[in-house]
mmCIF file of C-alpha atoms and ligand atoms in Angstrom:
data_model
loop_
_atom_site.group_PDB
_atom_site.id
_atom_site.type_symbol
_atom_site.label_atom_id
_atom_site.label_comp_id
_atom_site.label_asym_id
_atom_site.label_seq_id
_atom_site.Cartn_x
_atom_site.Cartn_y
_atom_site.Cartn_z
ATOM 1 C CA UNK A 1 -8.550 24.234 -5.274
ATOM 2 C CA UNK A 2 -10.221 20.906 -4.614
ATOM 3 C CA UNK A 3 -8.019 17.838 -4.891
ATOM 4 C CA UNK A 4 -9.398 15.207 -7.254
ATOM 5 C CA UNK A 5 -9.048 11.809 -5.582
ATOM 6 C CA UNK A 6 -10.099 8.672 -7.443
ATOM 7 C CA UNK A 7 -10.873 5.556 -5.390
ATOM 8 C CA UNK A 8 -11.547 2.364 -7.322
ATOM 9 C CA UNK A 9 -13.472 -0.581 -5.928
ATOM 10 C CA UNK A 10 -15.756 2.032 -4.421
ATOM 11 C CA UNK A 11 -18.548 -0.456 -3.713
ATOM 12 C CA UNK A 12 -16.197 -2.802 -1.872
ATOM 13 C CA UNK A 13 -15.396 -3.364 1.756
ATOM 14 C CA UNK A 14 -12.071 -1.481 1.936
ATOM 15 C CA UNK A 15 -13.553 1.586 0.266
ATOM 16 C CA UNK A 16 -16.392 1.576 2.769
ATOM 17 C CA UNK A 17 -13.880 1.973 5.609
ATOM 18 C CA UNK A 18 -11.613 4.353 3.678
ATOM 19 C CA UNK A 19 -13.875 6.976 2.157
ATOM 20 C CA UNK A 20 -15.099 8.594 5.367
ATOM 21 C CA UNK A 21 -11.561 9.013 6.628
ATOM 22 C CA UNK A 22 -10.415 10.673 3.379
ATOM 23 C CA UNK A 23 -13.536 12.807 3.108
ATOM 24 C CA UNK A 24 -13.253 14.223 6.605
ATOM 25 C CA UNK A 25 -9.676 15.368 6.083
ATOM 26 C CA UNK A 26 -7.585 12.728 7.850
ATOM 27 C CA UNK A 27 -5.403 12.040 4.817
ATOM 28 C CA UNK A 28 -4.920 15.227 2.781
ATOM 29 C CA UNK A 29 -5.379 17.708 5.587
ATOM 30 C CA UNK A 30 -8.146 19.456 7.466
ATOM 31 C CA UNK A 31 -8.151 22.443 5.071
ATOM 32 C CA UNK A 32 -8.001 20.569 1.770
ATOM 33 C CA UNK A 33 -11.211 20.532 -0.252
ATOM 34 C CA UNK A 34 -11.874 17.289 -2.109
ATOM 35 C CA UNK A 35 -13.666 15.895 -5.129
ATOM 36 C CA UNK A 36 -14.078 12.149 -4.846
ATOM 37 C CA UNK A 37 -14.205 10.101 -8.033
ATOM 38 C CA UNK A 38 -15.694 6.725 -7.180
ATOM 39 C CA UNK A 39 -15.081 3.984 -9.736
ATOM 40 C CA UNK A 40 -16.585 0.519 -9.790
ATOM 41 C CA UNK A 41 -17.957 -1.857 -12.415
ATOM 42 C CA UNK A 42 -21.425 -1.316 -13.985
ATOM 43 C CA UNK A 43 -23.277 -3.974 -11.898
ATOM 44 C CA UNK A 44 -22.116 -2.230 -8.699
ATOM 45 C CA UNK A 45 -23.316 1.265 -9.622
ATOM 46 C CA UNK A 46 -26.411 1.116 -7.408
ATOM 47 C CA UNK A 47 -24.182 0.278 -4.436
ATOM 48 C CA UNK A 48 -21.793 3.142 -5.283
ATOM 49 C CA UNK A 49 -24.786 5.485 -5.465
ATOM 50 C CA UNK A 50 -25.667 4.331 -1.939
ATOM 51 C CA UNK A 51 -22.109 5.068 -0.763
ATOM 52 C CA UNK A 52 -22.403 8.502 -2.374
ATOM 53 C CA UNK A 53 -25.669 9.120 -0.507
ATOM 54 C CA UNK A 54 -23.995 8.217 2.764
ATOM 55 C CA UNK A 55 -21.048 10.512 2.062
ATOM 56 C CA UNK A 56 -23.534 13.339 1.507
ATOM 57 C CA UNK A 57 -25.324 12.429 4.706
ATOM 58 C CA UNK A 58 -22.053 12.662 6.649
ATOM 59 C CA UNK A 59 -22.321 16.415 5.980
ATOM 60 C CA UNK A 60 -18.596 16.949 5.532
ATOM 61 C CA UNK A 61 -17.500 20.516 4.758
ATOM 62 C CA UNK A 62 -14.367 19.511 2.766
ATOM 63 C CA UNK A 63 -16.321 17.392 0.307
ATOM 64 C CA UNK A 64 -17.144 19.540 -2.726
ATOM 65 C CA UNK A 65 -18.288 16.808 -5.091
ATOM 66 C CA UNK A 66 -18.689 13.053 -5.391
ATOM 67 C CA UNK A 67 -18.817 11.367 -8.799
ATOM 68 C CA UNK A 68 -19.999 7.756 -9.027
ATOM 69 C CA UNK A 69 -18.968 6.152 -12.292
ATOM 70 C CA UNK A 70 -18.074 2.975 -14.155
ATOM 71 C CA UNK A 71 -16.277 4.957 -16.854
ATOM 72 C CA UNK A 72 -12.472 5.057 -16.702
ATOM 73 C CA UNK A 73 -12.210 8.429 -18.413
ATOM 74 C CA UNK A 74 -14.612 10.080 -15.995
ATOM 75 C CA UNK A 75 -12.901 8.452 -13.020
ATOM 76 C CA UNK A 76 -9.329 9.463 -13.865
ATOM 77 C CA UNK A 77 -9.892 12.765 -15.684
ATOM 78 C CA UNK A 78 -7.514 15.363 -14.167
ATOM 79 C CA UNK A 79 -7.090 13.185 -11.088
ATOM 80 C CA UNK A 80 -4.430 14.281 -8.578
ATOM 81 C CA UNK A 81 -4.477 10.982 -6.686
ATOM 82 C CA UNK A 82 -5.622 7.461 -7.553
ATOM 83 C CA UNK A 83 -6.076 4.780 -4.919
ATOM 84 C CA UNK A 84 -6.534 1.555 -6.868
ATOM 85 C CA UNK A 85 -8.395 -0.810 -4.574
ATOM 86 C CA UNK A 86 -10.815 -2.388 -7.037
ATOM 87 C CA UNK A 87 -9.832 -5.989 -7.706
ATOM 88 C CA UNK A 88 -10.816 -9.487 -6.749
ATOM 89 C CA UNK A 89 -9.734 -10.395 -3.174
ATOM 90 C CA UNK A 90 -8.330 -13.838 -2.375
ATOM 91 C CA UNK A 91 -10.281 -16.465 -0.494
ATOM 92 C CA UNK A 92 -9.071 -19.017 2.029
ATOM 93 C CA UNK A 93 -6.345 -21.304 0.676
ATOM 94 C CA UNK A 94 -5.214 -18.908 -2.075
ATOM 95 C CA UNK A 95 -1.951 -16.974 -2.311
ATOM 96 C CA UNK A 96 -2.203 -13.347 -3.442
ATOM 97 C CA UNK A 97 -0.337 -14.136 -6.655
ATOM 98 C CA UNK A 98 -3.166 -16.553 -7.600
ATOM 99 C CA UNK A 99 -5.138 -13.374 -8.379
ATOM 100 C CA UNK A 100 -2.638 -12.135 -10.943
ATOM 101 C CA UNK A 101 -4.380 -13.386 -14.047
ATOM 102 C CA UNK A 102 -7.834 -12.237 -12.899
ATOM 103 C CA UNK A 103 -6.660 -8.785 -11.840
ATOM 104 C CA UNK A 104 -3.945 -7.957 -14.414
ATOM 105 C CA UNK A 105 -6.517 -6.801 -16.963
ATOM 106 C CA UNK A 106 -7.963 -4.277 -14.518
ATOM 107 C CA UNK A 107 -4.596 -2.649 -13.881
ATOM 108 C CA UNK A 108 -3.643 -2.683 -17.541
ATOM 109 C CA UNK A 109 -6.823 -0.779 -18.434
ATOM 110 C CA UNK A 110 -6.553 1.620 -15.518
ATOM 111 C CA UNK A 111 -2.858 2.282 -16.232
ATOM 112 C CA UNK A 112 -3.770 3.263 -19.782
ATOM 113 C CA UNK A 113 -6.596 5.489 -18.552
ATOM 114 C CA UNK A 114 -4.303 7.181 -16.027
ATOM 115 C CA UNK A 115 -1.803 7.736 -18.819
ATOM 116 C CA UNK A 116 -4.435 9.322 -21.055
ATOM 117 C CA UNK A 117 -6.598 11.328 -18.652
ATOM 118 C CA UNK A 118 -4.980 11.998 -15.263
ATOM 119 C CA UNK A 119 -2.699 14.898 -14.338
ATOM 120 C CA UNK A 120 0.939 14.063 -15.053
ATOM 121 C CA UNK A 121 1.659 14.769 -11.380
ATOM 122 C CA UNK A 122 -0.815 12.122 -10.191
ATOM 123 C CA UNK A 123 0.225 9.968 -7.234
ATOM 124 C CA UNK A 124 -0.951 6.373 -7.594
ATOM 125 C CA UNK A 125 -1.290 3.882 -4.760
ATOM 126 C CA UNK A 126 -2.074 0.283 -5.750
ATOM 127 C CA UNK A 127 -3.832 -1.825 -3.133
ATOM 128 C CA UNK A 128 -5.544 -4.586 -5.150
ATOM 129 C CA UNK A 129 -3.586 -7.843 -4.975
ATOM 130 C CA UNK A 130 -1.000 -8.908 -5.885
ATOM 131 C CA UNK A 131 -0.297 -5.263 -5.120
ATOM 132 C CA UNK A 132 3.381 -4.997 -6.139
ATOM 133 C CA UNK A 133 2.935 -6.594 -9.535
ATOM 134 C CA UNK A 134 -0.380 -4.860 -10.227
ATOM 135 C CA UNK A 135 1.461 -1.613 -9.517
ATOM 136 C CA UNK A 136 4.155 -2.611 -11.999
ATOM 137 C CA UNK A 137 1.482 -3.316 -14.632
ATOM 138 C CA UNK A 138 -0.173 0.055 -13.973
ATOM 139 C CA UNK A 139 3.141 1.889 -14.224
ATOM 140 C CA UNK A 140 4.105 0.013 -17.403
ATOM 141 C CA UNK A 141 0.814 1.013 -19.035
ATOM 142 C CA UNK A 142 1.224 4.689 -18.071
ATOM 143 C CA UNK A 143 4.585 5.624 -19.595
ATOM 144 C CA UNK A 144 3.841 9.369 -19.584
ATOM 145 C CA UNK A 145 3.740 9.454 -15.763
ATOM 146 C CA UNK A 146 7.044 9.403 -13.824
ATOM 147 C CA UNK A 147 7.868 6.004 -12.262
ATOM 148 C CA UNK A 148 8.267 7.706 -8.873
ATOM 149 C CA UNK A 149 4.537 8.508 -8.883
ATOM 150 C CA UNK A 150 3.568 4.831 -8.474
ATOM 151 C CA UNK A 151 3.581 2.908 -5.223
ATOM 152 C CA UNK A 152 1.953 -0.119 -3.665
ATOM 153 C CA UNK A 153 0.713 -0.720 -0.159
ATOM 154 C CA UNK A 154 2.973 -2.512 2.322
ATOM 155 C CA UNK A 155 2.071 -0.155 5.164
ATOM 156 C CA UNK A 156 -0.429 -2.690 6.475
ATOM 157 C CA UNK A 157 2.481 -5.100 6.981
ATOM 158 C CA UNK A 158 4.479 -2.347 8.695
ATOM 159 C CA UNK A 159 1.555 -1.555 11.001
ATOM 160 C CA UNK A 160 1.139 -5.251 11.794
ATOM 161 C CA UNK A 161 4.828 -5.521 12.661
ATOM 162 C CA UNK A 162 4.750 -2.391 14.825
ATOM 163 C CA UNK A 163 1.813 -3.792 16.757
ATOM 164 C CA UNK A 164 3.486 -7.160 17.359
ATOM 165 C CA UNK A 165 6.636 -5.537 18.757
ATOM 166 C CA UNK A 166 4.756 -2.926 20.795
ATOM 167 C CA UNK A 167 2.556 -5.621 22.300
ATOM 168 C CA UNK A 168 5.633 -7.665 23.310
ATOM 169 C CA UNK A 169 7.446 -4.711 24.844
ATOM 170 C CA UNK A 170 4.327 -3.208 26.439
ATOM 171 C CA UNK A 171 4.427 0.231 24.786
ATOM 172 C CA UNK A 172 1.912 2.038 22.543
ATOM 173 C CA UNK A 173 2.334 1.180 18.829
ATOM 174 C CA UNK A 174 3.563 4.653 17.887
ATOM 175 C CA UNK A 175 6.610 4.179 20.111
ATOM 176 C CA UNK A 176 7.939 1.511 17.733
ATOM 177 C CA UNK A 177 9.653 3.206 14.786
ATOM 178 C CA UNK A 178 11.628 2.283 11.685
ATOM 179 C CA UNK A 179 10.390 -1.245 11.166
ATOM 180 C CA UNK A 180 11.122 -2.187 7.540
ATOM 181 C CA UNK A 181 9.079 -4.309 5.155
ATOM 182 C CA UNK A 182 11.308 -5.512 2.327
ATOM 183 C CA UNK A 183 9.947 -6.902 -0.927
ATOM 184 C CA UNK A 184 6.612 -8.323 -1.881
ATOM 185 C CA UNK A 185 3.266 -7.922 -0.071
ATOM 186 C CA UNK A 186 3.123 -11.711 0.132
ATOM 187 C CA UNK A 187 4.231 -14.583 2.324
ATOM 188 C CA UNK A 188 7.846 -14.016 1.189
ATOM 189 C CA UNK A 189 8.017 -10.447 2.497
ATOM 190 C CA UNK A 190 10.741 -9.753 5.042
ATOM 191 C CA UNK A 191 9.634 -7.742 8.081
ATOM 192 C CA UNK A 192 12.953 -6.504 9.465
ATOM 193 C CA UNK A 193 13.439 -4.914 12.891
ATOM 194 C CA UNK A 194 17.238 -4.824 12.831
ATOM 195 C CA UNK A 195 17.174 -1.009 12.483
ATOM 196 C CA UNK A 196 13.974 -0.441 14.468
ATOM 197 C CA UNK A 197 13.823 1.351 17.806
ATOM 198 C CA UNK A 198 11.472 1.684 20.741
ATOM 199 C CA UNK A 199 11.255 5.392 21.521
ATOM 200 C CA UNK A 200 10.499 6.267 25.142
ATOM 201 C CA UNK A 201 12.819 8.691 26.983
ATOM 202 C CA UNK A 202 15.575 7.091 24.948
ATOM 203 C CA UNK A 203 15.827 5.167 21.674
ATOM 204 C CA UNK A 204 16.294 1.456 22.445
ATOM 205 C CA UNK A 205 16.990 -0.953 19.565
ATOM 206 C CA UNK A 206 14.092 -3.387 19.200
ATOM 207 C CA UNK A 207 16.391 -6.402 19.680
ATOM 208 C CA UNK A 208 17.477 -4.986 23.081
ATOM 209 C CA UNK A 209 13.924 -4.061 24.068
ATOM 210 C CA UNK A 210 12.358 -7.409 23.115
ATOM 211 C CA UNK A 211 15.209 -9.599 24.416
ATOM 212 C CA UNK A 212 14.044 -12.616 22.437
ATOM 213 C CA UNK A 213 16.098 -13.014 19.249
ATOM 214 C CA UNK A 214 14.560 -16.402 18.464
ATOM 215 C CA UNK A 215 11.081 -14.870 18.359
ATOM 216 C CA UNK A 216 12.193 -11.873 16.274
ATOM 217 C CA UNK A 217 13.903 -14.157 13.757
ATOM 218 C CA UNK A 218 11.147 -16.790 13.777
ATOM 219 C CA UNK A 219 7.501 -16.487 14.815
ATOM 220 C CA UNK A 220 7.464 -12.692 14.548
ATOM 221 C CA UNK A 221 8.378 -12.877 10.856
ATOM 222 C CA UNK A 222 5.980 -15.685 10.010
ATOM 223 C CA UNK A 223 3.140 -13.965 11.883
ATOM 224 C CA UNK A 224 3.468 -10.873 9.682
ATOM 225 C CA UNK A 225 3.940 -12.947 6.518
ATOM 226 C CA UNK A 226 0.713 -14.876 7.146
ATOM 227 C CA UNK A 227 -1.410 -12.264 8.910
ATOM 228 C CA UNK A 228 -3.593 -11.575 5.875
ATOM 229 C CA UNK A 229 -4.404 -15.290 5.599
ATOM 230 C CA UNK A 230 -5.159 -15.465 9.333
ATOM 231 C CA UNK A 231 -7.662 -12.619 8.992
ATOM 232 C CA UNK A 232 -9.306 -14.366 6.025
ATOM 233 C CA UNK A 233 -9.540 -17.631 7.971
ATOM 234 C CA UNK A 234 -11.220 -15.824 10.867
ATOM 235 C CA UNK A 235 -13.479 -13.363 8.993
ATOM 236 C CA UNK A 236 -14.042 -15.317 5.798
ATOM 237 C CA UNK A 237 -13.258 -11.959 4.183
ATOM 238 C CA UNK A 238 -9.929 -10.256 3.695
ATOM 239 C CA UNK A 239 -8.837 -7.411 5.915
ATOM 240 C CA UNK A 240 -10.625 -4.128 5.271
ATOM 241 C CA UNK A 241 -10.598 -1.833 8.322
ATOM 242 C CA UNK A 242 -6.858 -2.273 8.842
ATOM 243 C CA UNK A 243 -6.195 -1.984 5.105
ATOM 244 C CA UNK A 244 -8.120 1.307 4.983
ATOM 245 C CA UNK A 245 -6.162 2.611 7.973
ATOM 246 C CA UNK A 246 -2.874 1.680 6.277
ATOM 247 C CA UNK A 247 -3.926 3.363 3.009
ATOM 248 C CA UNK A 248 -4.587 6.562 4.964
ATOM 249 C CA UNK A 249 -1.193 6.314 6.702
ATOM 250 C CA UNK A 250 0.628 5.705 3.395
ATOM 251 C CA UNK A 251 -1.037 8.578 1.522
ATOM 252 C CA UNK A 252 -0.780 11.025 4.423
ATOM 253 C CA UNK A 253 2.959 10.410 4.720
ATOM 254 C CA UNK A 254 3.411 10.707 0.938
ATOM 255 C CA UNK A 255 1.562 14.033 1.067
ATOM 256 C CA UNK A 256 3.028 15.579 4.209
ATOM 257 C CA UNK A 257 6.376 13.761 4.553
ATOM 258 C CA UNK A 258 8.080 11.652 7.191
ATOM 259 C CA UNK A 259 9.583 12.856 10.473
ATOM 260 C CA UNK A 260 13.362 13.382 10.750
ATOM 261 C CA UNK A 261 15.155 10.138 11.736
ATOM 262 C CA UNK A 262 12.133 8.112 10.685
ATOM 263 C CA UNK A 263 11.131 6.133 7.662
ATOM 264 C CA UNK A 264 8.171 4.161 6.383
ATOM 265 C CA UNK A 265 7.829 1.242 3.973
ATOM 266 C CA UNK A 266 6.346 1.603 0.508
ATOM 267 C CA UNK A 267 6.444 -0.587 -2.571
ATOM 268 C CA UNK A 268 8.325 1.575 -5.096
ATOM 269 C CA UNK A 269 10.119 1.205 -8.409
ATOM 270 C CA UNK A 270 13.501 -0.358 -7.708
ATOM 271 C CA UNK A 271 16.600 1.507 -8.866
ATOM 272 C CA UNK A 272 18.806 -1.439 -7.885
ATOM 273 C CA UNK A 273 19.322 -0.258 -4.287
ATOM 274 C CA UNK A 274 20.476 -3.006 -1.919
ATOM 275 C CA UNK A 275 21.239 -5.323 -4.826
ATOM 276 C CA UNK A 276 17.579 -5.761 -5.781
ATOM 277 C CA UNK A 277 17.008 -6.059 -9.556
ATOM 278 C CA UNK A 278 15.986 -2.787 -11.156
ATOM 279 C CA UNK A 279 12.448 -2.426 -12.450
ATOM 280 C CA UNK A 280 10.515 -4.323 -9.776
ATOM 281 C CA UNK A 281 8.020 -2.717 -7.448
ATOM 282 C CA UNK A 282 9.800 -3.685 -4.236
ATOM 283 C CA UNK A 283 9.005 -2.511 -0.719
ATOM 284 C CA UNK A 284 11.829 -0.390 0.677
ATOM 285 C CA UNK A 285 12.282 1.919 3.656
ATOM 286 C CA UNK A 286 11.717 5.450 2.342
ATOM 287 C CA UNK A 287 11.953 8.987 3.643
ATOM 288 C CA UNK A 288 9.553 11.514 2.140
ATOM 289 C CA UNK A 289 9.883 15.255 1.711
ATOM 290 C CA UNK A 290 8.071 17.625 -0.671
ATOM 291 C CA UNK A 291 5.875 14.688 -1.813
ATOM 292 C CA UNK A 292 8.977 12.852 -3.129
ATOM 293 C CA UNK A 293 10.191 9.606 -1.580
ATOM 294 C CA UNK A 294 13.793 8.443 -1.477
ATOM 295 C CA UNK A 295 15.081 5.049 -0.481
ATOM 296 C CA UNK A 296 17.000 5.084 2.818
ATOM 297 C CA UNK A 297 20.561 4.193 1.883
ATOM 298 C CA UNK A 298 23.593 2.838 3.673
ATOM 299 C CA UNK A 299 22.085 0.180 5.913
ATOM 300 C CA UNK A 300 24.201 -2.842 6.671
ATOM 301 C CA UNK A 301 22.585 -6.042 5.401
ATOM 302 C CA UNK A 302 23.301 -9.233 7.369
ATOM 303 C CA UNK A 303 23.513 -12.649 5.707
ATOM 304 C CA UNK A 304 20.186 -13.488 7.380
ATOM 305 C CA UNK A 305 18.541 -10.437 5.797
ATOM 306 C CA UNK A 306 20.247 -10.892 2.423
ATOM 307 C CA UNK A 307 18.762 -14.328 1.929
ATOM 308 C CA UNK A 308 15.249 -13.132 2.755
ATOM 309 C CA UNK A 309 15.502 -9.957 0.640
ATOM 310 C CA UNK A 310 16.647 -12.009 -2.356
ATOM 311 C CA UNK A 311 13.921 -14.650 -1.912
ATOM 312 C CA UNK A 312 11.156 -12.052 -2.052
ATOM 313 C CA UNK A 313 12.841 -10.351 -5.054
ATOM 314 C CA UNK A 314 12.922 -13.720 -6.827
ATOM 315 C CA UNK A 315 9.185 -14.131 -6.316
ATOM 316 C CA UNK A 316 8.606 -10.640 -7.719
ATOM 317 C CA UNK A 317 10.710 -11.474 -10.785
ATOM 318 C CA UNK A 318 8.518 -14.529 -11.389
ATOM 319 C CA UNK A 319 5.337 -12.499 -10.943
ATOM 320 C CA UNK A 320 6.669 -9.845 -13.323
ATOM 321 C CA UNK A 321 7.329 -12.430 -16.003
ATOM 322 C CA UNK A 322 3.831 -13.884 -15.632
ATOM 323 C CA UNK A 323 2.231 -10.427 -15.606
ATOM 324 C CA UNK A 324 3.995 -9.289 -18.767
ATOM 325 C CA UNK A 325 2.751 -12.409 -20.547
ATOM 326 C CA UNK A 326 -0.854 -11.437 -19.667
ATOM 327 C CA UNK A 327 -0.621 -7.882 -21.050
ATOM 328 C CA UNK A 328 -2.460 -7.185 -24.288
ATOM 329 C CA UNK A 329 -4.466 -10.430 -24.110
HETATM 330 P P1 NAD B 401 -14.207 -6.271 -2.364
HETATM 331 O O1 NAD B 401 -14.516 -7.488 -3.165
HETATM 332 O O2 NAD B 401 -15.005 -5.970 -1.154
HETATM 333 O O3 NAD B 401 -14.297 -4.977 -3.315
HETATM 334 C C1 NAD B 401 -13.645 -4.929 -4.545
HETATM 335 C C2 NAD B 401 -14.453 -3.993 -5.419
HETATM 336 O O4 NAD B 401 -13.708 -3.793 -6.625
HETATM 337 C C3 NAD B 401 -15.824 -4.553 -5.825
HETATM 338 O O5 NAD B 401 -16.825 -3.605 -5.550
HETATM 339 C C4 NAD B 401 -15.665 -4.803 -7.316
HETATM 340 O O6 NAD B 401 -16.866 -4.637 -8.040
HETATM 341 C C5 NAD B 401 -14.650 -3.703 -7.667
HETATM 342 N N1 NAD B 401 -14.005 -3.870 -8.961
HETATM 343 C C6 NAD B 401 -13.745 -5.011 -9.665
HETATM 344 N N2 NAD B 401 -13.210 -4.713 -10.855
HETATM 345 C C7 NAD B 401 -13.119 -3.364 -10.927
HETATM 346 C C8 NAD B 401 -12.670 -2.455 -11.907
HETATM 347 N N3 NAD B 401 -12.204 -2.870 -13.083
HETATM 348 N N4 NAD B 401 -12.716 -1.139 -11.626
HETATM 349 C C9 NAD B 401 -13.186 -0.700 -10.466
HETATM 350 N N5 NAD B 401 -13.654 -1.503 -9.496
HETATM 351 C C10 NAD B 401 -13.621 -2.813 -9.723
HETATM 352 O O7 NAD B 401 -12.651 -6.326 -2.050
HETATM 353 P P2 NAD B 401 -11.825 -5.532 -0.936
HETATM 354 O O8 NAD B 401 -11.872 -6.316 0.320
HETATM 355 O O9 NAD B 401 -12.253 -4.104 -0.918
HETATM 356 O O10 NAD B 401 -10.341 -5.728 -1.497
HETATM 357 C C11 NAD B 401 -9.958 -5.129 -2.698
HETATM 358 C C12 NAD B 401 -8.540 -5.580 -3.075
HETATM 359 O O11 NAD B 401 -7.586 -5.122 -2.117
HETATM 360 C C13 NAD B 401 -8.348 -7.108 -3.142
HETATM 361 O O12 NAD B 401 -7.537 -7.425 -4.259
HETATM 362 C C14 NAD B 401 -7.603 -7.411 -1.851
HETATM 363 O O13 NAD B 401 -6.867 -8.612 -1.945
HETATM 364 C C15 NAD B 401 -6.715 -6.193 -1.765
HETATM 365 N N6 NAD B 401 -6.108 -5.904 -0.458
HETATM 366 C C16 NAD B 401 -4.828 -5.462 -0.442
HETATM 367 C C17 NAD B 401 -4.220 -5.133 0.767
HETATM 368 C C18 NAD B 401 -2.802 -4.656 0.828
HETATM 369 O O14 NAD B 401 -2.263 -4.486 1.929
HETATM 370 N N7 NAD B 401 -2.120 -4.400 -0.278
HETATM 371 C C19 NAD B 401 -4.945 -5.255 1.955
HETATM 372 C C20 NAD B 401 -6.253 -5.708 1.897
HETATM 373 C C21 NAD B 401 -6.840 -6.041 0.681
HETATM 374 C C1 LMR B 402 -3.906 -8.519 3.630
HETATM 375 O O1 LMR B 402 -2.686 -8.508 3.790
HETATM 376 O O2 LMR B 402 -4.697 -8.603 4.591
HETATM 377 C C2 LMR B 402 -4.479 -8.372 2.241
HETATM 378 O O3 LMR B 402 -3.455 -8.368 1.280
HETATM 379 C C3 LMR B 402 -5.525 -9.392 1.930
HETATM 380 C C4 LMR B 402 -4.938 -10.767 1.730
HETATM 381 O O4 LMR B 402 -5.287 -11.402 0.740
HETATM 382 O O5 LMR B 402 -4.158 -11.192 2.581
#
């Protein structure tokens, strides 16, 4: 049976990099037939029709159908997966949370539509910024769907961190494993390599492989925290190719699971693990099996980490309060 995958913001720049990769089987498997449900706003429908034409012209055997629509019901009806990209991106000088008011309405409406029309097993990935809090809004507005079915994207931060370490050590990126992104996809996030390893013939802790604690506790962290802004300053547009790659990584791992001894970072509904307030969408290290994620437990948290994990939780609490005040307006 074809999998019904809704991608919102289908006329935008991330979708343009993402759709080919999904449609050719990179994310849900080389044997999985797909129906793509492309949602954007009415003024962008001509552009979405153009994207649909190009998908047809790619001549992809897995692609059974493509629907271009501005109608929430049509976009989410019986959807198995929703990748919520459609939202306003930030411009130079803005923080992601500055988008909250503008974007909250979108996620409120789409949460309600997911609640009413999608399969109850739907997996939802929120990408539009501020991603964690937009995910919380979506989840709040879709009470008939289990909380575990909602996540937000922090895989781009994980990929950025893996690259920075791999580049320092001089190994390919896939040799760096178990980097953690804690908290918010924002400048307060905490990219943590205290549990990470470089895997060659042996597993070497990243601190031992890098041999530069000052960098790992200083510039490395701030580079990841501000990488999105650096891309905007350079491109005058926010990241798209790397965001699309990270979306594919996130969804593929959710679908097919993580490797033994390995974990990935996802923004998920907090159950209070590691002393983080319950009910936030907080990025944790997770293992995935049978399409279900579970937070990796039992890690020792240093005072250095504790302070950073709490600071990013505090920001998420503030965003949550603001977001809830926008609902129903
Ligand atoms: P873009 O401006 O190129 O495209 C956004 C698209 O969303 C536009 O086509 C717009 O018409 C559409 N849209 C607006 N309202 C909509 C609605 N109600 N329903 C459906 N579509 C709607 O932006 P982009 O570069 O593709 O970025 C999209 C979002 O992703 C931004 O909020 C950006 O900040 C965010 N982002 C997040 C991450 C992450 O790691 N979490 C990474 C990169 C970008
Ligand atoms: C990113 O991390 O590149 C995106 O969230 C876009 C942004 O606003 O930084």
